[in-house]
PDB file of C-alpha atoms in Angstrom:
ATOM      1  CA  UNK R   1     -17.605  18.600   6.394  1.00 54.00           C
ATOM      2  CA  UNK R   2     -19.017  16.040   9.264  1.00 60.00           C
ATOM      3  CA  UNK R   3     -16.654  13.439  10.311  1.00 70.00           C
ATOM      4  CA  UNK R   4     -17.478  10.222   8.948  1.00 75.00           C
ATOM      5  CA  UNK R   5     -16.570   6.684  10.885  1.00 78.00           C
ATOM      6  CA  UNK R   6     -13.485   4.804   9.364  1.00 87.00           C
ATOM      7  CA  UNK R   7     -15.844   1.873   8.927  1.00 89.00           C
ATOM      8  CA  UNK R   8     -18.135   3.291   7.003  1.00 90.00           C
ATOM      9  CA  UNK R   9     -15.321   3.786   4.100  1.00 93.00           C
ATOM     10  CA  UNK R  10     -13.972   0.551   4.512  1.00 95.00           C
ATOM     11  CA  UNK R  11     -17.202  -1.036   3.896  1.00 95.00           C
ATOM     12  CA  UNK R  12     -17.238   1.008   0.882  1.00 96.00           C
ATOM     13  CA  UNK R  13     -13.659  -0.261  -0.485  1.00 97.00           C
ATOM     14  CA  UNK R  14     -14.959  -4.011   0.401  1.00 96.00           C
ATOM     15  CA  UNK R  15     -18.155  -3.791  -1.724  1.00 97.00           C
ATOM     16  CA  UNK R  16     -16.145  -2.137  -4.682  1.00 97.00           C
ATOM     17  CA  UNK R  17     -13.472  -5.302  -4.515  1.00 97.00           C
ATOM     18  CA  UNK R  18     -16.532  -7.541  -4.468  1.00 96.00           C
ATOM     19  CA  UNK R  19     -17.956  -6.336  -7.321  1.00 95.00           C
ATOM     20  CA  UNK R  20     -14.968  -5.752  -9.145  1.00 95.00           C
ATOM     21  CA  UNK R  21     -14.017  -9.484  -9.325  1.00 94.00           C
ATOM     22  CA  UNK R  22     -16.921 -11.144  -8.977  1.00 92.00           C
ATOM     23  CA  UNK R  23     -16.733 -15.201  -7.667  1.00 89.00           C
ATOM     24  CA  UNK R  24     -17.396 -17.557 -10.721  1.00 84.00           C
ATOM     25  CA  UNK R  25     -18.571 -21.244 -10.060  1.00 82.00           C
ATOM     26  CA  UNK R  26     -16.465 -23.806 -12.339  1.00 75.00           C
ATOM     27  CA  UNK R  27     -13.524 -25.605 -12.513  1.00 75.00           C
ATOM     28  CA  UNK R  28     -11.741 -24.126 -15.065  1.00 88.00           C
ATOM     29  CA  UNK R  29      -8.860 -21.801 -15.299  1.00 90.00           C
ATOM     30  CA  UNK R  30     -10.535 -18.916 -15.060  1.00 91.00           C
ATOM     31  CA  UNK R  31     -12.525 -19.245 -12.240  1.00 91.00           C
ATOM     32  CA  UNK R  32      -9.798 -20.670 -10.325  1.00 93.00           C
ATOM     33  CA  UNK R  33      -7.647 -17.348 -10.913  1.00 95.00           C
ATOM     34  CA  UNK R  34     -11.044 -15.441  -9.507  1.00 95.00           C
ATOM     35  CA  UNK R  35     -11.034 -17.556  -6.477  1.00 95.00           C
ATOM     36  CA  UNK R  36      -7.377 -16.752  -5.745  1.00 96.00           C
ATOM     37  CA  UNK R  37      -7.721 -13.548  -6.291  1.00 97.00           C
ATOM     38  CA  UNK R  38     -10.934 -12.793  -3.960  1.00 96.00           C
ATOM     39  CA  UNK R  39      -9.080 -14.686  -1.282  1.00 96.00           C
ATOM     40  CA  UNK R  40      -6.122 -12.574  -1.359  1.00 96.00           C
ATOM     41  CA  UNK R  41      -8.040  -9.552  -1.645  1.00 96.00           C
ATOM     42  CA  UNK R  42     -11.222 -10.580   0.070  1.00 95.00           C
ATOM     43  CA  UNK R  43     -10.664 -13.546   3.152  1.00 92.00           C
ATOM     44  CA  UNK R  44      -8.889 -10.685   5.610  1.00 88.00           C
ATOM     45  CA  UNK R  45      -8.722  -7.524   3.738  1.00 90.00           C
ATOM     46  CA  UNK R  46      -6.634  -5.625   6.524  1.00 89.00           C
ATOM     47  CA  UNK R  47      -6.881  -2.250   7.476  1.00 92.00           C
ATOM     48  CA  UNK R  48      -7.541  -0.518   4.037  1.00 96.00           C
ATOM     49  CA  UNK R  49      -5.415   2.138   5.223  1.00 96.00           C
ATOM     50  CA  UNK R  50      -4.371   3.234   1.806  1.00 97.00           C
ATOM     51  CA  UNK R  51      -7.621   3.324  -0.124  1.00 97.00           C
ATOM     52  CA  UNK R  52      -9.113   5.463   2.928  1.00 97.00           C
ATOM     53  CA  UNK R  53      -6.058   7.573   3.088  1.00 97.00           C
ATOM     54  CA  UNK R  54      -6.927   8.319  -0.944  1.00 97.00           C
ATOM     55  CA  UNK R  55     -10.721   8.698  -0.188  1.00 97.00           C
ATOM     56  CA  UNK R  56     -10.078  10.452   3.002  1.00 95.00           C
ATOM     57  CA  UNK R  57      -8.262  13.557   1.154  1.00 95.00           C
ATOM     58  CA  UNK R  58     -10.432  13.576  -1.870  1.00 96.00           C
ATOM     59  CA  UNK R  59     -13.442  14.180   0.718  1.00 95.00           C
ATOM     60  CA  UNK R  60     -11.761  16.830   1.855  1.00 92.00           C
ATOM     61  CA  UNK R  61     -11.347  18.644  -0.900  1.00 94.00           C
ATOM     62  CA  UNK R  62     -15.436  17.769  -1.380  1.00 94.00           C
ATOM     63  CA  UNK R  63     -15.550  14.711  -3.741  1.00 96.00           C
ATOM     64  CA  UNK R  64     -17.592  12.073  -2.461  1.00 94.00           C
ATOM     65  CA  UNK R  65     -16.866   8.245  -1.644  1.00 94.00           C
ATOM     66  CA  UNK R  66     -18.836   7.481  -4.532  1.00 94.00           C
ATOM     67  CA  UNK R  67     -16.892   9.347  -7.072  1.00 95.00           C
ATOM     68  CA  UNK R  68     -13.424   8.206  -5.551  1.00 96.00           C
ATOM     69  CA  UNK R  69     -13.564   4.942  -4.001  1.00 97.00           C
ATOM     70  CA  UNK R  70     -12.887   3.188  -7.663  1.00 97.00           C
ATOM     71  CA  UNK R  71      -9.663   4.634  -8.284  1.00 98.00           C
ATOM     72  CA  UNK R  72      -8.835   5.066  -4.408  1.00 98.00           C
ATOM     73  CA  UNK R  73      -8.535   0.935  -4.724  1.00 98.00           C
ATOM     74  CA  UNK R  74      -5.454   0.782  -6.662  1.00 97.00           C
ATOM     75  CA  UNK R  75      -3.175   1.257  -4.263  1.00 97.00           C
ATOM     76  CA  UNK R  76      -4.675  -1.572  -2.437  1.00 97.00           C
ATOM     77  CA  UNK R  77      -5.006  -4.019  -5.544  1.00 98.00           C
ATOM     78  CA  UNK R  78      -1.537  -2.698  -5.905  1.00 97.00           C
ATOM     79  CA  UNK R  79      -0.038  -3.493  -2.229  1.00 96.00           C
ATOM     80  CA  UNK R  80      -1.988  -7.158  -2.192  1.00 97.00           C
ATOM     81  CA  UNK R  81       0.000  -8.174  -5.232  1.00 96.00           C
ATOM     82  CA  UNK R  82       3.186  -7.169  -3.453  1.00 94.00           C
ATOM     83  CA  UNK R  83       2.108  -8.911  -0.620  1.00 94.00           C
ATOM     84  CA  UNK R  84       1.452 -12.223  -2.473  1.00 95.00           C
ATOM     85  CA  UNK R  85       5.304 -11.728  -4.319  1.00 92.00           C
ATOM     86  CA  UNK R  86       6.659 -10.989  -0.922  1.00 89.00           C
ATOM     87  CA  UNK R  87       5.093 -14.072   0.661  1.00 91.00           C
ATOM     88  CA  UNK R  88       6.568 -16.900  -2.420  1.00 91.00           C
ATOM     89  CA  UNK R  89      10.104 -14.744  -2.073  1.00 85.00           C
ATOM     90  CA  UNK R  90      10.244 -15.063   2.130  1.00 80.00           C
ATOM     91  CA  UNK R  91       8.502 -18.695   1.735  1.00 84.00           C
ATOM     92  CA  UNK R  92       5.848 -17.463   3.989  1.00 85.00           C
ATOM     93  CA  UNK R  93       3.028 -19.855   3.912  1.00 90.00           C
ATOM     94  CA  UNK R  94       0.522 -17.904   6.111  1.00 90.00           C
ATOM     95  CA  UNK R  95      -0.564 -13.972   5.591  1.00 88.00           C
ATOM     96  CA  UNK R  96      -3.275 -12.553   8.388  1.00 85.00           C
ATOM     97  CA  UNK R  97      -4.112 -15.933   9.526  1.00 87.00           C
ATOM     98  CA  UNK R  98      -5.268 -17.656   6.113  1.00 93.00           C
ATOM     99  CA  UNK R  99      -2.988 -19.383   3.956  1.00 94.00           C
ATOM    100  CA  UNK R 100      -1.247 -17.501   1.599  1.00 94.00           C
ATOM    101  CA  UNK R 101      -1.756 -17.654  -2.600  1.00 95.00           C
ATOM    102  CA  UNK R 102       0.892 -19.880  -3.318  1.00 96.00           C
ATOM    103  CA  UNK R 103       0.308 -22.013  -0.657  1.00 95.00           C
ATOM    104  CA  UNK R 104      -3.185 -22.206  -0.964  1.00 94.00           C
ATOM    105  CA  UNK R 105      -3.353 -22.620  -4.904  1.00 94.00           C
ATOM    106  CA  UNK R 106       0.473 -22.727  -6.007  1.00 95.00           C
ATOM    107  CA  UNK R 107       2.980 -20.520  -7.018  1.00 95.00           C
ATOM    108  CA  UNK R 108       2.152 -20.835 -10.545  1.00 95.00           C
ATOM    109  CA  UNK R 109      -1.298 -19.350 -10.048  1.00 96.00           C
ATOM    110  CA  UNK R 110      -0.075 -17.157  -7.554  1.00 96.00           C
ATOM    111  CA  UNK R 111       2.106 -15.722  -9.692  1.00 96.00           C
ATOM    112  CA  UNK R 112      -0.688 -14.736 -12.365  1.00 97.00           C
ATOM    113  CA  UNK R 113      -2.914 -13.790  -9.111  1.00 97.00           C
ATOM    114  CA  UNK R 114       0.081 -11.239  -9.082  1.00 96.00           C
ATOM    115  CA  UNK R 115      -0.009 -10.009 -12.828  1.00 96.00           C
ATOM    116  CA  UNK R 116      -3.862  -9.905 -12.494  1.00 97.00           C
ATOM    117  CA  UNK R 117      -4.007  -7.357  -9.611  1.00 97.00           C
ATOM    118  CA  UNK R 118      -1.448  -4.992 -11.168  1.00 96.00           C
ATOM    119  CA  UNK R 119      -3.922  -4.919 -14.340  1.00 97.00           C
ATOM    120  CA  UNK R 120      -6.868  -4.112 -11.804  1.00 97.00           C
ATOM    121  CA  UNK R 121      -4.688  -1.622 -10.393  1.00 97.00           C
ATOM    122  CA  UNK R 122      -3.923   0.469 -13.703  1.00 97.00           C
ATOM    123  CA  UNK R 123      -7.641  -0.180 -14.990  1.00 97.00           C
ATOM    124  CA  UNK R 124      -8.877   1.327 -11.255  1.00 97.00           C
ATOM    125  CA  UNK R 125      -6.946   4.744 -12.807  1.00 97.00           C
ATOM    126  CA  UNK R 126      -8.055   3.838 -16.791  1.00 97.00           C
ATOM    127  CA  UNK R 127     -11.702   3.561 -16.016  1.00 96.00           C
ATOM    128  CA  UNK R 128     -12.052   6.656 -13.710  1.00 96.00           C
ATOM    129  CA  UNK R 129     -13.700   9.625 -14.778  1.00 95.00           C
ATOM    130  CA  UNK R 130     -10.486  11.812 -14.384  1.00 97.00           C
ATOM    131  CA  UNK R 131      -8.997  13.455 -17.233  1.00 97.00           C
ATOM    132  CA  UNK R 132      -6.626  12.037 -19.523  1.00 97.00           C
ATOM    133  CA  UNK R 133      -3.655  14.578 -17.861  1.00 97.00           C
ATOM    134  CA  UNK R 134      -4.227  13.983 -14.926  1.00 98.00           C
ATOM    135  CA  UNK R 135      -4.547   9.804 -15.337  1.00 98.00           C
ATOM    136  CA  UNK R 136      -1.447  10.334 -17.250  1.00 97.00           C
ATOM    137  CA  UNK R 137       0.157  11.731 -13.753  1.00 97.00           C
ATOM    138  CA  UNK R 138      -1.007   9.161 -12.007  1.00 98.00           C
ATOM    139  CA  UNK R 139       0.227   5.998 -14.016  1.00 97.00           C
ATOM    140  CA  UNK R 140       3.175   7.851 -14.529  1.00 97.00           C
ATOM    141  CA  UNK R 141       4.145   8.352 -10.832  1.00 98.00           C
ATOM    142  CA  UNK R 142       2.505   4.668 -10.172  1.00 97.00           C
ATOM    143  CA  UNK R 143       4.916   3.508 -12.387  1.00 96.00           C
ATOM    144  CA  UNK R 144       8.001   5.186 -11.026  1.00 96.00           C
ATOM    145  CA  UNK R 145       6.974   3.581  -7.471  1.00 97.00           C
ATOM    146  CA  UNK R 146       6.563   0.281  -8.844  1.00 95.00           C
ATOM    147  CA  UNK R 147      10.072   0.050 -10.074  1.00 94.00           C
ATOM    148  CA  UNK R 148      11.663   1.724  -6.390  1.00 94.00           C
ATOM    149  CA  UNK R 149       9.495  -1.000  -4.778  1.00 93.00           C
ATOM    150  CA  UNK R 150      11.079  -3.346  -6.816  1.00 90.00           C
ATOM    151  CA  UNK R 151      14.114  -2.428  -5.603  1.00 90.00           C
ATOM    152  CA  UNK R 152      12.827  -2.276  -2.109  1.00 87.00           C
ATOM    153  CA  UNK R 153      12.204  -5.853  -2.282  1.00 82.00           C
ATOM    154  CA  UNK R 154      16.078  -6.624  -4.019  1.00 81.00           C
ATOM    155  CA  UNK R 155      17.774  -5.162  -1.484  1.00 79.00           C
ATOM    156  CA  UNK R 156      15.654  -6.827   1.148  1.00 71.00           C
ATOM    157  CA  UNK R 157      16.361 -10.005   0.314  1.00 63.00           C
ATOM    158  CA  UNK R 158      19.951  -8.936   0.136  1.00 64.00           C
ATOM    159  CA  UNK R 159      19.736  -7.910   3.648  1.00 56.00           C
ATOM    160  CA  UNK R 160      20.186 -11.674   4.309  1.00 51.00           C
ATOM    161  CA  UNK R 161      23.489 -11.969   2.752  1.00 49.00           C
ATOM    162  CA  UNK R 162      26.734 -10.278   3.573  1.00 52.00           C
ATOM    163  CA  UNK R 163      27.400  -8.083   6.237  1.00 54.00           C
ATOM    164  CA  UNK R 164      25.754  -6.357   9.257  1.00 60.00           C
ATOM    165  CA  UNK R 165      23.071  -3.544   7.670  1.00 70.00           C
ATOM    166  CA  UNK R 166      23.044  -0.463   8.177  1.00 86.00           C
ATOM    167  CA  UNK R 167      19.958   1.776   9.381  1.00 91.00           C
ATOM    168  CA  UNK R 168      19.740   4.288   7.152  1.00 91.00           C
ATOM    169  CA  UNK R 169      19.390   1.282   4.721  1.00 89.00           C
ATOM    170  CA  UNK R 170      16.612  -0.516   6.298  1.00 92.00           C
ATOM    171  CA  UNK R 171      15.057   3.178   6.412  1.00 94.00           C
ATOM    172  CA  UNK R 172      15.832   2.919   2.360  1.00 93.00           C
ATOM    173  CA  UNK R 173      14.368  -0.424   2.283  1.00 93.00           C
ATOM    174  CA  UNK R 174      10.948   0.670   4.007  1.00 95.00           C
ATOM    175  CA  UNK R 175      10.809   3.927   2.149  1.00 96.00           C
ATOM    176  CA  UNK R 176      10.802   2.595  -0.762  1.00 95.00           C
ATOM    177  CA  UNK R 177       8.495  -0.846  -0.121  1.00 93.00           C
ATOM    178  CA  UNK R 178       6.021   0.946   1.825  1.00 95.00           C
ATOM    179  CA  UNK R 179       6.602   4.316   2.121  1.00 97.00           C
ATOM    180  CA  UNK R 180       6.357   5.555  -1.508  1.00 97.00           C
ATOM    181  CA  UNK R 181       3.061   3.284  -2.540  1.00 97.00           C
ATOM    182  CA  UNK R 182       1.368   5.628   0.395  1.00 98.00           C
ATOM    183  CA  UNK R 183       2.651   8.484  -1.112  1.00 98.00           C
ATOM    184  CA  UNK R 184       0.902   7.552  -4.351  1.00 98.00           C
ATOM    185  CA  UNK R 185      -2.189   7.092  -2.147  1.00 98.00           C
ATOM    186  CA  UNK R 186      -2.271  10.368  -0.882  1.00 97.00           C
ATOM    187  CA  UNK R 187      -1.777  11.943  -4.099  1.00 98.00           C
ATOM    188  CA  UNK R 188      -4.502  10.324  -5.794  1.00 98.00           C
ATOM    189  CA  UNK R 189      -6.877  11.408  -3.636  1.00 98.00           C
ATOM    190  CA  UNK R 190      -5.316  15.099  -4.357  1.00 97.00           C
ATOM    191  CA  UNK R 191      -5.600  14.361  -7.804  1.00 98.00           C
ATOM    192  CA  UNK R 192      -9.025  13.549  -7.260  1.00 98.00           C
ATOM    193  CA  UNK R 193     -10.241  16.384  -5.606  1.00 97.00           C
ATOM    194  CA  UNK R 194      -8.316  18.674  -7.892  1.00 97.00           C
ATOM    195  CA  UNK R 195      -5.572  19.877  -5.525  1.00 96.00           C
ATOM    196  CA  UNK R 196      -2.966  22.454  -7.271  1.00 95.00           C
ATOM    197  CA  UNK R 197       0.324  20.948  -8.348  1.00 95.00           C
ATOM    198  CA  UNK R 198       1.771  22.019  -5.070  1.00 93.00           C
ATOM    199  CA  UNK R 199      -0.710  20.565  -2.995  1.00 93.00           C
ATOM    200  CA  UNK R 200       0.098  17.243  -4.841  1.00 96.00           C
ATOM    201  CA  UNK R 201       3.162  17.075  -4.358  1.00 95.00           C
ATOM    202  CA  UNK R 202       2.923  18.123  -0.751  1.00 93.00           C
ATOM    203  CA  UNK R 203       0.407  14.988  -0.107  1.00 95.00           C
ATOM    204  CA  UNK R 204       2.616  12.904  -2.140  1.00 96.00           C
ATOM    205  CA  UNK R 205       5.189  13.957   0.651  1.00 95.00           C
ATOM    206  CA  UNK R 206       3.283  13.718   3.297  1.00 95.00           C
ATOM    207  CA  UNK R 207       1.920  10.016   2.541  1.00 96.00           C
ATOM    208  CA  UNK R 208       4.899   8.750   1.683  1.00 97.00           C
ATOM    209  CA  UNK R 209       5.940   9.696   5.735  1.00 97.00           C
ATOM    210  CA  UNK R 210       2.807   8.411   6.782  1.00 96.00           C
ATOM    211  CA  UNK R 211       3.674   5.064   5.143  1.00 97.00           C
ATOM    212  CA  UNK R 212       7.083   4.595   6.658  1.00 97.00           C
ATOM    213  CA  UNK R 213       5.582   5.616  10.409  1.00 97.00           C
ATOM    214  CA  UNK R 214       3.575   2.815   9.715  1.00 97.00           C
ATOM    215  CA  UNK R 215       6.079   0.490   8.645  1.00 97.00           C
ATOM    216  CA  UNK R 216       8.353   0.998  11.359  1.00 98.00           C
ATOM    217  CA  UNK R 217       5.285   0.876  14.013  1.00 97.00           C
ATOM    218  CA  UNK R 218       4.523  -2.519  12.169  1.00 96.00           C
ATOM    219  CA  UNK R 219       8.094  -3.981  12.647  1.00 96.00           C
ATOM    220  CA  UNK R 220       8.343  -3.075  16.259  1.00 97.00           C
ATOM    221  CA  UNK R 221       5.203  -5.111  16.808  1.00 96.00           C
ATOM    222  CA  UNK R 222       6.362  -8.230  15.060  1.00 94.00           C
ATOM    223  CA  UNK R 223       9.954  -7.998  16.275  1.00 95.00           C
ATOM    224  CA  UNK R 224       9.609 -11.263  18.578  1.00 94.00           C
ATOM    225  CA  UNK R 225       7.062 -13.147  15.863  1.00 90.00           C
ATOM    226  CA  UNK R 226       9.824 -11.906  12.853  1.00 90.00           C
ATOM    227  CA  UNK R 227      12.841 -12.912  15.394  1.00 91.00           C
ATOM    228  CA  UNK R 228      11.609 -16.454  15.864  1.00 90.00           C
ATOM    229  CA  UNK R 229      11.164 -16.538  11.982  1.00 84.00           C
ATOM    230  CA  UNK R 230      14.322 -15.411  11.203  1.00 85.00           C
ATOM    231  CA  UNK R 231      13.033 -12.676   9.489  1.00 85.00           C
ATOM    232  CA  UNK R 232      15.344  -9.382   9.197  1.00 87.00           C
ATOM    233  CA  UNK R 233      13.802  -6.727  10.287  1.00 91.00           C
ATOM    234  CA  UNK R 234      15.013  -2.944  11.790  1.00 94.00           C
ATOM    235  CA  UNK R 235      13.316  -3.826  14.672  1.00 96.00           C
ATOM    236  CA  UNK R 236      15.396  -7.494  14.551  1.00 93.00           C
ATOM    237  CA  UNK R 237      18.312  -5.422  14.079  1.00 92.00           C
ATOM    238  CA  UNK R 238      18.082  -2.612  15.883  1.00 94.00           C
ATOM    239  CA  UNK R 239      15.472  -3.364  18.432  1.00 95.00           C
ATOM    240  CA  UNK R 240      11.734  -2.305  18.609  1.00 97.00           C
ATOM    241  CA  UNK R 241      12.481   0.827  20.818  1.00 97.00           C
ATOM    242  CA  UNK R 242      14.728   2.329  17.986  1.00 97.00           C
ATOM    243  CA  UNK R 243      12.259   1.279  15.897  1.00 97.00           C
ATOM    244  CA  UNK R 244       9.801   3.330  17.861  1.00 97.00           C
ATOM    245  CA  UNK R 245      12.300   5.905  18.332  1.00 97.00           C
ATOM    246  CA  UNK R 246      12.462   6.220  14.582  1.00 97.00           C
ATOM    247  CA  UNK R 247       8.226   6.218  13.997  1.00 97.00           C
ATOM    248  CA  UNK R 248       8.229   9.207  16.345  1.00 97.00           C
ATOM    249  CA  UNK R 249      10.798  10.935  14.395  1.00 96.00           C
ATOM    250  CA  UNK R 250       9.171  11.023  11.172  1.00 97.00           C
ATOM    251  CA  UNK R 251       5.730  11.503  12.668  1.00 96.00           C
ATOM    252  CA  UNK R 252       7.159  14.862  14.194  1.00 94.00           C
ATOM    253  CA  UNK R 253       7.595  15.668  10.449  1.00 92.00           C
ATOM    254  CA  UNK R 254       4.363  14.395   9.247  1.00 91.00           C
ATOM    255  CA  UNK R 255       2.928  17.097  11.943  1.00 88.00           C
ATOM    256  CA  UNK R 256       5.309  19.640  10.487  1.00 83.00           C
ATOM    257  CA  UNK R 257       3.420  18.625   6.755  1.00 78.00           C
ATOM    258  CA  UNK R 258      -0.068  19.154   8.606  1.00 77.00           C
ATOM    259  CA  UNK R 259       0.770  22.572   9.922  1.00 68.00           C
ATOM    260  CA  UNK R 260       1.393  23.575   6.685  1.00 67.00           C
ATOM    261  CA  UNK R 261      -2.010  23.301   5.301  1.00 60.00           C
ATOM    262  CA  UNK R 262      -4.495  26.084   7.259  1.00 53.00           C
ATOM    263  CA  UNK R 263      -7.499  23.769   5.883  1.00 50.00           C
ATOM    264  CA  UNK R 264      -6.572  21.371   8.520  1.00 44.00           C
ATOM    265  CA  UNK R 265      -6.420  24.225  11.656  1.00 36.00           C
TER     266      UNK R 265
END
């Protein structure tokens, strides 16, 4: 199949979000819960990594943006609504440059701008055109990732209190916050293009590696920004070259997924 540019997905992704929550004009309730929303999801949407990752695998397995970009955006709609929790818990007022939700509207909204998104999320997989098994698998593994990221976010907040951490719990921490909602990326776009039960599992593998490489990368670029913050980090902790040290190490075994699959070679 002929390489297609990143961009062209991600303006894909943008024009679903924009039609799935429409702006409303008004004062009222409702259309002040829209607004949030489409500026958490909307003002600086990021890198889209996730919803590409989804759409990225589906493609290859010959399903087309068009019939994969709607549920490809629930990992997105589900990583913004961490990002807004994770923003009122640190009492970070500023995310990308913009003000954050509860900042910009209060927590209280910001806090239903947080419900709101999950329900987008598990409509994204309730309105596709996938069957009922396989929706089933993927609410059901969406599910078990929400309540590890959960976690995730516990013990990071813990990592505040008590003694020195320990690295192989910051490598818990990011596995679990970042790495697994990748993995559930990745396997929806296998799900989508109708991979075997091995396969699935092997992409759920392989994204959630791909999402703690990125994590790690992430944190060894903000380790001055997160030091003057106060923020705890690995890379605050440990350094950004371990940090980097520690991308490269699990990229070596996303490369030993790849080799795995002779579609790829």
């Amino acid at each position: 199949m002929k390489d297609v540019p990143i961009g062209v997905m991600h303006r894909k992704i943008v024009n679903h979000l924009e039609n799935l929550v429409p702006p409303l004009k008004g004062s009222d309730s409702e259309a002040k819960l829209v607004g949030a929303i489409r500026h958490c999801l909307l003002k600086r949407p990021g890198s889209l990594w996730r919803p590409t990752l989804s759409m990225a695998i589906a493609r290859d397995f010959g399903v087309g943006f068009k019939d994969s970009v709607g549920i490809s955006v629930g990992t997105q709609l589900a990583h913004v609504a961490s990002l807004v929790y994770d923003d009122m818990d640190d009492a970070d007022d500023y995310r990308r440059g913009i003000e954050a939700c509860h900042k910009k509207y209060g927590e209280r909204v910001a806090r239903y701008v947080f419900l709101e998104l999950l329900n987008y999320a598990d409509d994204s997989v309730h309105n596709s055109s996938l069957t009922e098994k396989d929706k089933n698998e993927i609410l059901k593994l969406s599910t078990r990732t929400k309540h590890d990221m959960v976690r995730g976010q516990m013990d990071d907040a813990d990592e505040l209190i008590g003694s020195a951490p320990e690295l192989s719990r910051f490598m818990r921490i990011i596995y679990q916050k970042t790495g697994l909602l990748s993995g559930l990326a990745s396997f929806v776009g296998a799900v989508v293009g109708r991979a075997s039960i091995e396969e699935r599992k092997r992409f759920h593998e392989f994204g959630c590696l791909v999402g703690v490489a990125y994590q790690l990368n992430d944190d060894a670029g903000d380790e001055k920004k997160d030091r003057s913050k106060g923020k705890v980090t690995i890379a605050t902790e440990f350094g950004a070259k371990l940090a980097l040290e520690e991308r490269d190490r699990v990229l070596q075994q996303v490369y030993k997924k790849l080799l795995k699959y002779d579609r790829y070679y």
